[in-house]
Short mmCIF file of C-alpha atoms in Angstrom, two decimals:
data_model
loop_
_atom_site.label_atom_id
_atom_site.label_comp_id
_atom_site.label_asym_id
_atom_site.label_seq_id
_atom_site.Cartn_x
_atom_site.Cartn_y
_atom_site.Cartn_z
CA UNK A 1 181.45 187.17 131.68
CA UNK A 2 180.10 186.37 128.21
CA UNK A 3 181.31 183.50 126.16
CA UNK A 4 183.54 184.42 123.28
CA UNK A 5 183.70 182.53 120.00
CA UNK A 6 187.30 181.79 119.11
CA UNK A 7 188.18 182.64 115.54
CA UNK A 8 191.56 181.60 114.26
CA UNK A 9 192.99 184.48 112.25
CA UNK A 10 195.15 183.37 109.35
CA UNK A 11 198.02 185.84 109.25
CA UNK A 12 200.11 186.20 106.12
CA UNK A 13 202.77 188.51 104.80
CA UNK A 14 201.33 191.24 102.57
CA UNK A 15 202.13 191.38 98.88
CA UNK A 16 202.04 194.18 96.33
CA UNK A 17 198.51 193.08 95.36
CA UNK A 18 197.40 194.18 98.88
CA UNK A 19 198.55 197.77 98.37
CA UNK A 20 195.11 199.37 97.80
CA UNK A 21 193.70 197.65 100.87
CA UNK A 22 196.73 198.58 102.98
CA UNK A 23 196.17 202.22 102.02
CA UNK A 24 192.49 201.93 102.98
CA UNK A 25 193.32 200.49 106.40
CA UNK A 26 196.06 203.06 107.07
CA UNK A 27 193.59 205.84 106.25
CA UNK A 28 191.12 204.26 108.70
CA UNK A 29 193.78 204.38 111.38
CA UNK A 30 194.18 208.15 111.05
CA UNK A 31 190.47 208.83 110.54
CA UNK A 32 189.89 207.42 114.01
CA UNK A 33 192.32 209.88 115.61
CA UNK A 34 190.80 213.25 116.46
CA UNK A 35 194.11 215.00 116.86
CA UNK A 36 195.76 217.83 114.94
CA UNK A 37 199.15 216.11 115.30
CA UNK A 38 197.98 213.21 113.12
CA UNK A 39 195.39 214.96 110.96
CA UNK A 40 196.48 218.02 109.04
CA UNK A 41 194.09 220.98 108.99
CA UNK A 42 194.60 221.27 105.23
CA UNK A 43 192.93 217.90 104.60
CA UNK A 44 195.70 217.15 102.10
CA UNK A 45 195.43 213.54 100.97
CA UNK A 46 198.84 213.62 99.22
CA UNK A 47 200.23 211.51 102.06
CA UNK A 48 198.38 208.49 100.61
CA UNK A 49 200.32 208.82 97.34
CA UNK A 50 203.59 209.05 99.26
CA UNK A 51 202.54 206.08 101.41
CA UNK A 52 201.81 203.98 98.30
CA UNK A 53 205.33 204.59 96.98
CA UNK A 54 207.04 203.80 100.29
CA UNK A 55 204.89 200.74 101.06
CA UNK A 56 205.51 199.30 97.59
CA UNK A 57 209.28 199.58 98.23
CA UNK A 58 209.14 198.26 101.78
CA UNK A 59 206.92 195.24 101.16
CA UNK A 60 210.06 193.31 100.21
CA UNK A 61 212.57 195.01 102.55
CA UNK A 62 214.41 192.80 105.05
CA UNK A 63 213.86 195.35 107.84
CA UNK A 64 210.08 195.65 107.37
CA UNK A 65 207.32 193.09 107.88
CA UNK A 66 203.75 193.85 106.83
CA UNK A 67 201.28 191.26 108.10
CA UNK A 68 197.62 191.03 107.12
CA UNK A 69 194.49 189.01 107.79
CA UNK A 70 192.11 188.50 104.88
CA UNK A 71 188.49 189.56 105.29
CA UNK A 72 185.44 189.13 103.13
CA UNK A 73 185.03 190.06 99.47
CA UNK A 74 188.72 190.57 98.70
CA UNK A 75 189.16 193.11 101.48
CA UNK A 76 191.67 192.95 104.28
CA UNK A 77 190.30 192.54 107.79
CA UNK A 78 193.45 193.85 109.50
CA UNK A 79 197.08 194.78 109.05
CA UNK A 80 200.13 195.59 111.12
CA UNK A 81 203.62 196.74 110.26
CA UNK A 82 206.88 196.03 112.03
CA UNK A 83 210.20 197.77 111.39
CA UNK A 84 213.66 196.92 112.69
CA UNK A 85 215.97 199.87 113.16
CA UNK A 86 219.69 199.60 113.84
CA UNK A 87 220.75 202.08 116.51
CA UNK A 88 223.99 202.43 118.40
CA UNK A 89 224.50 199.71 121.01
CA UNK A 90 224.57 200.67 124.66
CA UNK A 91 224.25 199.04 128.09
CA UNK A 92 220.45 199.03 127.78
CA UNK A 93 220.51 198.07 124.08
CA UNK A 94 223.38 195.63 123.65
CA UNK A 95 223.02 194.96 119.90
CA UNK A 96 221.35 198.28 119.08
CA UNK A 97 218.40 196.70 117.25
CA UNK A 98 215.00 198.14 118.07
CA UNK A 99 211.67 196.96 116.73
CA UNK A 100 208.84 199.38 116.10
CA UNK A 101 205.22 198.33 115.64
CA UNK A 102 203.50 200.75 113.31
CA UNK A 103 199.78 201.05 112.95
CA UNK A 104 198.02 197.81 113.78
CA UNK A 105 194.51 198.46 112.47
CA UNK A 106 191.40 196.34 112.02
CA UNK A 107 188.46 197.19 109.79
CA UNK A 108 185.59 198.26 112.11
CA UNK A 109 183.33 195.50 110.74
CA UNK A 110 185.99 192.88 111.59
CA UNK A 111 186.88 193.89 115.16
CA UNK A 112 186.76 191.73 118.31
CA UNK A 113 187.77 188.58 116.41
CA UNK A 114 191.41 188.29 117.47
CA UNK A 115 192.93 189.65 114.24
CA UNK A 116 195.10 192.29 115.94
CA UNK A 117 196.32 189.78 118.52
CA UNK A 118 197.25 187.31 115.76
CA UNK A 119 199.10 190.01 113.83
CA UNK A 120 200.94 191.13 116.96
CA UNK A 121 202.01 187.57 117.75
CA UNK A 122 203.34 187.24 114.20
CA UNK A 123 205.24 190.50 114.48
CA UNK A 124 206.68 189.59 117.89
CA UNK A 125 207.90 186.25 116.49
CA UNK A 126 209.52 188.13 113.58
CA UNK A 127 211.20 190.56 116.00
CA UNK A 128 212.54 187.61 118.06
CA UNK A 129 214.01 186.06 114.89
CA UNK A 130 215.82 189.35 114.23
CA UNK A 131 217.08 189.45 117.82
CA UNK A 132 215.79 192.93 118.58
CA UNK A 133 216.65 194.21 122.04
CA UNK A 134 213.35 196.06 122.51
CA UNK A 135 210.05 196.62 120.69
CA UNK A 136 208.33 199.99 120.90
CA UNK A 137 204.83 201.03 119.92
CA UNK A 138 202.31 203.78 120.46
CA UNK A 139 199.01 202.43 121.76
CA UNK A 140 195.55 203.84 121.35
CA UNK A 141 193.28 203.64 124.40
CA UNK A 142 191.41 200.79 122.65
CA UNK A 143 194.59 198.87 121.83
CA UNK A 144 196.46 199.33 125.10
CA UNK A 145 194.86 196.36 126.95
CA UNK A 146 195.91 193.99 124.13
CA UNK A 147 199.50 195.25 124.15
CA UNK A 148 199.76 195.03 127.93
CA UNK A 149 198.37 191.49 127.76
CA UNK A 150 201.18 190.66 125.31
CA UNK A 151 203.78 191.95 127.81
CA UNK A 152 204.24 195.61 126.84
CA UNK A 153 204.86 197.98 129.73
CA UNK A 154 205.34 201.72 130.23
CA UNK A 155 208.44 203.03 128.49
CA UNK A 156 211.18 204.21 130.90
CA UNK A 157 212.38 206.98 128.57
CA UNK A 158 210.60 210.33 128.39
CA UNK A 159 209.16 210.91 124.95
CA UNK A 160 209.52 214.26 123.20
CA UNK A 161 209.31 215.26 119.57
CA UNK A 162 210.37 218.15 117.35
CA UNK A 163 209.07 219.22 113.95
CA UNK A 164 211.24 221.40 111.72
#
């Protein structure tokens, strides 16, 4: 097994000044997915404009945490978003609070340096502070080993979706 150089990723909460870079990284996330579910056949980039509006609003929301790692030349190396949703409590979800990790993405030139792991640890700490009962995420094949290493397991609920 090769020796790995440990790099300490400095994670910080994103600010409005990070918006352009957050849009760039989010676009990278979807560019890497060769799937008609995530990539519209029309090639319409209007979603980036809508994303800019929503991200600007949510950067200061109490239920959203956007964490980033700075890269070189004013660019972001990585980002990850966490959302807390209040659902109805139940026996498997006593307080009804669920965390959702949305789109952890690292710039291809900055990968294999621990940035995603550092962001995930920051998000998991934030979820603990908010006393969420469960954290959900969708993992890419590349990201799944990291998430499993952090304690994520297969979801017991079947997952279906519907589009109107």
